[in-house]
């Protein structure tokens, strides 16, 4: 696809990977709507990168509906790409996990992603084309200590991606899964403070580059799953 003049929705777009994807897409000429839960941060980042913004929590179905109402009103129901980037997670050993941990994480990483995709797919089917990018994790390919709730959510997202690929291909809708390994973001930081760049760790811009590059492939093809590792993180 041609990123220029496309309309792209990025959830969790006010920081980390979402912000980096939105910024790169705008630099390539796209119109971008970013959503998030922090009103002040969302507004500041939108102004910084030149995006539209909407206060919305993907864990709340009414906020998802409001997001697509915005698209109907402001973009005349036109949408080319959904980036399902919003996600939460934290580290707990098995003996520490609580029922609520699964509910908290799955509400965003699984339920929210699925209902966002449902609404986007309805638009894409009408338009005869479209793209869904699910930002998952290498934790959704292989589990790790302290990753039980988070890794389970990303395994679920990977499984849903495969279902949507099978279901939506006949409608000319491409569905991508992107698995970053460790990235210097605010992940697992309760204060949501962004991590600092480390020479041997991935940055959000590497994931943005991989995501936008995959989307730029001609529409006749797509990359079902893309995993990005740091070259030497040790």
PDB file of C-alpha atoms in Angstrom, residues 48-182:
ATOM      1  CA  UNK A  48       4.135  17.235  18.606  1.00  0.00           C
ATOM      2  CA  UNK A  49       3.777  14.759  15.713  1.00  0.00           C
ATOM      3  CA  UNK A  50       0.848  16.292  13.828  1.00  0.00           C
ATOM      4  CA  UNK A  51      -1.797  13.664  14.591  1.00  0.00           C
ATOM      5  CA  UNK A  52      -5.465  13.877  15.440  1.00  0.00           C
ATOM      6  CA  UNK A  53      -6.278  12.525  18.886  1.00  0.00           C
ATOM      7  CA  UNK A  54      -9.169  11.053  20.833  1.00  0.00           C
ATOM      8  CA  UNK A  55      -9.335  10.140  24.513  1.00  0.00           C
ATOM      9  CA  UNK A  56     -10.384   6.477  24.430  1.00  0.00           C
ATOM     10  CA  UNK A  57      -9.714   3.312  26.398  1.00  0.00           C
ATOM     11  CA  UNK A  58      -9.857   0.096  24.353  1.00  0.00           C
ATOM     12  CA  UNK A  59     -10.919  -1.765  27.498  1.00  0.00           C
ATOM     13  CA  UNK A  60     -14.257   0.093  27.332  1.00  0.00           C
ATOM     14  CA  UNK A  61     -16.619  -0.847  24.532  1.00  0.00           C
ATOM     15  CA  UNK A  62     -18.306   2.569  24.584  1.00  0.00           C
ATOM     16  CA  UNK A  63     -14.905   4.181  23.932  1.00  0.00           C
ATOM     17  CA  UNK A  64     -14.316   1.845  20.994  1.00  0.00           C
ATOM     18  CA  UNK A  65     -17.693   2.822  19.569  1.00  0.00           C
ATOM     19  CA  UNK A  66     -16.829   6.492  20.098  1.00  0.00           C
ATOM     20  CA  UNK A  67     -13.584   5.977  18.198  1.00  0.00           C
ATOM     21  CA  UNK A  68     -15.395   4.647  15.159  1.00  0.00           C
ATOM     22  CA  UNK A  69     -18.028   7.373  15.462  1.00  0.00           C
ATOM     23  CA  UNK A  70     -15.108   9.825  15.173  1.00  0.00           C
ATOM     24  CA  UNK A  71     -13.927   8.042  12.024  1.00  0.00           C
ATOM     25  CA  UNK A  72     -17.431   8.167  10.563  1.00  0.00           C
ATOM     26  CA  UNK A  73     -17.759  11.884  11.297  1.00  0.00           C
ATOM     27  CA  UNK A  74     -14.250  13.128  10.524  1.00  0.00           C
ATOM     28  CA  UNK A  75     -13.027  10.680   7.887  1.00  0.00           C
ATOM     29  CA  UNK A  76     -16.367   9.897   6.270  1.00  0.00           C
ATOM     30  CA  UNK A  77     -15.963   6.290   7.453  1.00  0.00           C
ATOM     31  CA  UNK A  78     -12.714   5.963   5.491  1.00  0.00           C
ATOM     32  CA  UNK A  79      -9.952   3.924   7.142  1.00  0.00           C
ATOM     33  CA  UNK A  80      -6.971   2.123   5.631  1.00  0.00           C
ATOM     34  CA  UNK A  81      -5.094   0.718   8.632  1.00  0.00           C
ATOM     35  CA  UNK A  82      -5.846  -0.234  12.215  1.00  0.00           C
ATOM     36  CA  UNK A  83      -2.767  -0.554  14.419  1.00  0.00           C
ATOM     37  CA  UNK A  84      -3.829  -2.552  17.491  1.00  0.00           C
ATOM     38  CA  UNK A  85      -0.975  -1.322  19.660  1.00  0.00           C
ATOM     39  CA  UNK A  86      -2.597  -0.542  23.024  1.00  0.00           C
ATOM     40  CA  UNK A  87      -1.382  -3.034  25.586  1.00  0.00           C
ATOM     41  CA  UNK A  88      -0.580  -3.450  29.249  1.00  0.00           C
ATOM     42  CA  UNK A  89       1.461  -5.946  31.197  1.00  0.00           C
ATOM     43  CA  UNK A  90       3.473  -6.532  34.316  1.00  0.00           C
ATOM     44  CA  UNK A  91       5.670  -9.218  35.753  1.00  0.00           C
ATOM     45  CA  UNK A  92       4.463 -11.674  38.405  1.00  0.00           C
ATOM     46  CA  UNK A  93       5.560 -15.150  39.356  1.00  0.00           C
ATOM     47  CA  UNK A  94       2.922 -17.886  39.281  1.00  0.00           C
ATOM     48  CA  UNK A  95       2.463 -17.829  43.057  1.00  0.00           C
ATOM     49  CA  UNK A  96       1.846 -14.060  42.905  1.00  0.00           C
ATOM     50  CA  UNK A  97      -0.768 -13.926  40.137  1.00  0.00           C
ATOM     51  CA  UNK A  98      -4.362 -13.081  40.950  1.00  0.00           C
ATOM     52  CA  UNK A  99      -7.586 -13.558  39.017  1.00  0.00           C
ATOM     53  CA  UNK A 100      -7.773  -9.796  38.520  1.00  0.00           C
ATOM     54  CA  UNK A 101      -4.383  -9.731  36.756  1.00  0.00           C
ATOM     55  CA  UNK A 102      -5.837 -11.776  33.914  1.00  0.00           C
ATOM     56  CA  UNK A 103      -8.951  -9.642  33.715  1.00  0.00           C
ATOM     57  CA  UNK A 104      -6.939  -6.399  33.645  1.00  0.00           C
ATOM     58  CA  UNK A 105      -4.532  -7.535  30.944  1.00  0.00           C
ATOM     59  CA  UNK A 106      -7.012  -9.448  28.776  1.00  0.00           C
ATOM     60  CA  UNK A 107      -9.468  -6.528  28.791  1.00  0.00           C
ATOM     61  CA  UNK A 108      -6.911  -4.450  26.869  1.00  0.00           C
ATOM     62  CA  UNK A 109      -4.657  -6.914  25.041  1.00  0.00           C
ATOM     63  CA  UNK A 110      -7.342  -9.355  23.905  1.00  0.00           C
ATOM     64  CA  UNK A 111     -10.919  -8.119  24.279  1.00  0.00           C
ATOM     65  CA  UNK A 112     -10.155  -4.543  23.237  1.00  0.00           C
ATOM     66  CA  UNK A 113      -8.022  -5.616  20.288  1.00  0.00           C
ATOM     67  CA  UNK A 114     -10.734  -7.981  19.061  1.00  0.00           C
ATOM     68  CA  UNK A 115     -13.567  -5.438  19.217  1.00  0.00           C
ATOM     69  CA  UNK A 116     -11.390  -2.771  17.585  1.00  0.00           C
ATOM     70  CA  UNK A 117     -10.673  -5.233  14.779  1.00  0.00           C
ATOM     71  CA  UNK A 118     -14.366  -6.098  14.456  1.00  0.00           C
ATOM     72  CA  UNK A 119     -15.318  -2.483  13.812  1.00  0.00           C
ATOM     73  CA  UNK A 120     -12.377  -1.881  11.470  1.00  0.00           C
ATOM     74  CA  UNK A 121     -13.130  -5.050   9.495  1.00  0.00           C
ATOM     75  CA  UNK A 122     -16.677  -3.858   8.897  1.00  0.00           C
ATOM     76  CA  UNK A 123     -15.298  -0.720   7.251  1.00  0.00           C
ATOM     77  CA  UNK A 124     -12.694  -2.673   5.303  1.00  0.00           C
ATOM     78  CA  UNK A 125     -15.257  -5.140   3.947  1.00  0.00           C
ATOM     79  CA  UNK A 126     -17.350  -2.247   2.653  1.00  0.00           C
ATOM     80  CA  UNK A 127     -14.296  -0.619   1.073  1.00  0.00           C
ATOM     81  CA  UNK A 128     -12.985  -3.877  -0.387  1.00  0.00           C
ATOM     82  CA  UNK A 129      -9.571  -3.579   1.275  1.00  0.00           C
ATOM     83  CA  UNK A 130      -7.819  -2.748   4.523  1.00  0.00           C
ATOM     84  CA  UNK A 131      -5.075  -3.632   6.959  1.00  0.00           C
ATOM     85  CA  UNK A 132      -4.979  -4.724  10.591  1.00  0.00           C
ATOM     86  CA  UNK A 133      -1.652  -4.776  12.441  1.00  0.00           C
ATOM     87  CA  UNK A 134      -1.568  -6.451  15.839  1.00  0.00           C
ATOM     88  CA  UNK A 135       1.430  -5.501  17.961  1.00  0.00           C
ATOM     89  CA  UNK A 136       2.098  -8.628  20.012  1.00  0.00           C
ATOM     90  CA  UNK A 137       5.367  -9.801  21.580  1.00  0.00           C
ATOM     91  CA  UNK A 138       7.970 -12.520  21.508  1.00  0.00           C
ATOM     92  CA  UNK A 139       6.255 -13.385  24.807  1.00  0.00           C
ATOM     93  CA  UNK A 140       3.400 -14.607  22.638  1.00  0.00           C
ATOM     94  CA  UNK A 141       5.692 -17.066  20.877  1.00  0.00           C
ATOM     95  CA  UNK A 142       7.585 -18.396  23.881  1.00  0.00           C
ATOM     96  CA  UNK A 143       6.713 -18.006  27.547  1.00  0.00           C
ATOM     97  CA  UNK A 144       9.119 -16.703  30.168  1.00  0.00           C
ATOM     98  CA  UNK A 145       9.369 -16.548  33.980  1.00  0.00           C
ATOM     99  CA  UNK A 146       6.980 -13.968  35.510  1.00  0.00           C
ATOM    100  CA  UNK A 147       5.075 -13.668  32.215  1.00  0.00           C
ATOM    101  CA  UNK A 148       1.986 -15.786  32.896  1.00  0.00           C
ATOM    102  CA  UNK A 149      -0.867 -13.242  32.411  1.00  0.00           C
ATOM    103  CA  UNK A 150       0.915 -11.089  29.818  1.00  0.00           C
ATOM    104  CA  UNK A 151       2.309 -13.957  27.764  1.00  0.00           C
ATOM    105  CA  UNK A 152      -1.078 -15.686  27.815  1.00  0.00           C
ATOM    106  CA  UNK A 153      -2.686 -12.530  26.398  1.00  0.00           C
ATOM    107  CA  UNK A 154      -0.176 -12.306  23.572  1.00  0.00           C
ATOM    108  CA  UNK A 155      -0.548 -16.011  22.737  1.00  0.00           C
ATOM    109  CA  UNK A 156      -4.268 -15.249  22.513  1.00  0.00           C
ATOM    110  CA  UNK A 157      -3.638 -12.270  20.238  1.00  0.00           C
ATOM    111  CA  UNK A 158      -1.473 -14.449  18.014  1.00  0.00           C
ATOM    112  CA  UNK A 159      -4.235 -17.039  17.790  1.00  0.00           C
ATOM    113  CA  UNK A 160      -6.850 -14.398  16.973  1.00  0.00           C
ATOM    114  CA  UNK A 161      -4.574 -12.978  14.288  1.00  0.00           C
ATOM    115  CA  UNK A 162      -4.407 -16.344  12.571  1.00  0.00           C
ATOM    116  CA  UNK A 163      -8.214 -16.637  12.732  1.00  0.00           C
ATOM    117  CA  UNK A 164      -8.648 -13.207  11.175  1.00  0.00           C
ATOM    118  CA  UNK A 165      -6.101 -13.939   8.461  1.00  0.00           C
ATOM    119  CA  UNK A 166      -8.141 -16.952   7.377  1.00  0.00           C
ATOM    120  CA  UNK A 167     -11.463 -15.160   7.701  1.00  0.00           C
ATOM    121  CA  UNK A 168     -10.573 -11.832   6.099  1.00  0.00           C
ATOM    122  CA  UNK A 169      -8.290 -12.766   3.189  1.00  0.00           C
ATOM    123  CA  UNK A 170     -11.284 -13.329   0.872  1.00  0.00           C
ATOM    124  CA  UNK A 171     -12.234  -9.693   1.526  1.00  0.00           C
ATOM    125  CA  UNK A 172      -8.789  -8.394   0.501  1.00  0.00           C
ATOM    126  CA  UNK A 173      -7.985  -7.506   4.109  1.00  0.00           C
ATOM    127  CA  UNK A 174      -4.407  -8.063   5.232  1.00  0.00           C
ATOM    128  CA  UNK A 175      -3.743  -8.963   8.876  1.00  0.00           C
ATOM    129  CA  UNK A 176      -0.215  -8.685  10.243  1.00  0.00           C
ATOM    130  CA  UNK A 177       1.278  -9.789  13.550  1.00  0.00           C
ATOM    131  CA  UNK A 178       4.385  -7.969  14.799  1.00  0.00           C
ATOM    132  CA  UNK A 179       6.342  -9.537  17.675  1.00  0.00           C
ATOM    133  CA  UNK A 180       8.872  -7.149  19.240  1.00  0.00           C
ATOM    134  CA  UNK A 181      11.393  -8.538  21.664  1.00  0.00           C
ATOM    135  CA  UNK A 182      12.419  -6.234  24.528  1.00  0.00           C
TER     136      UNK A 182
END
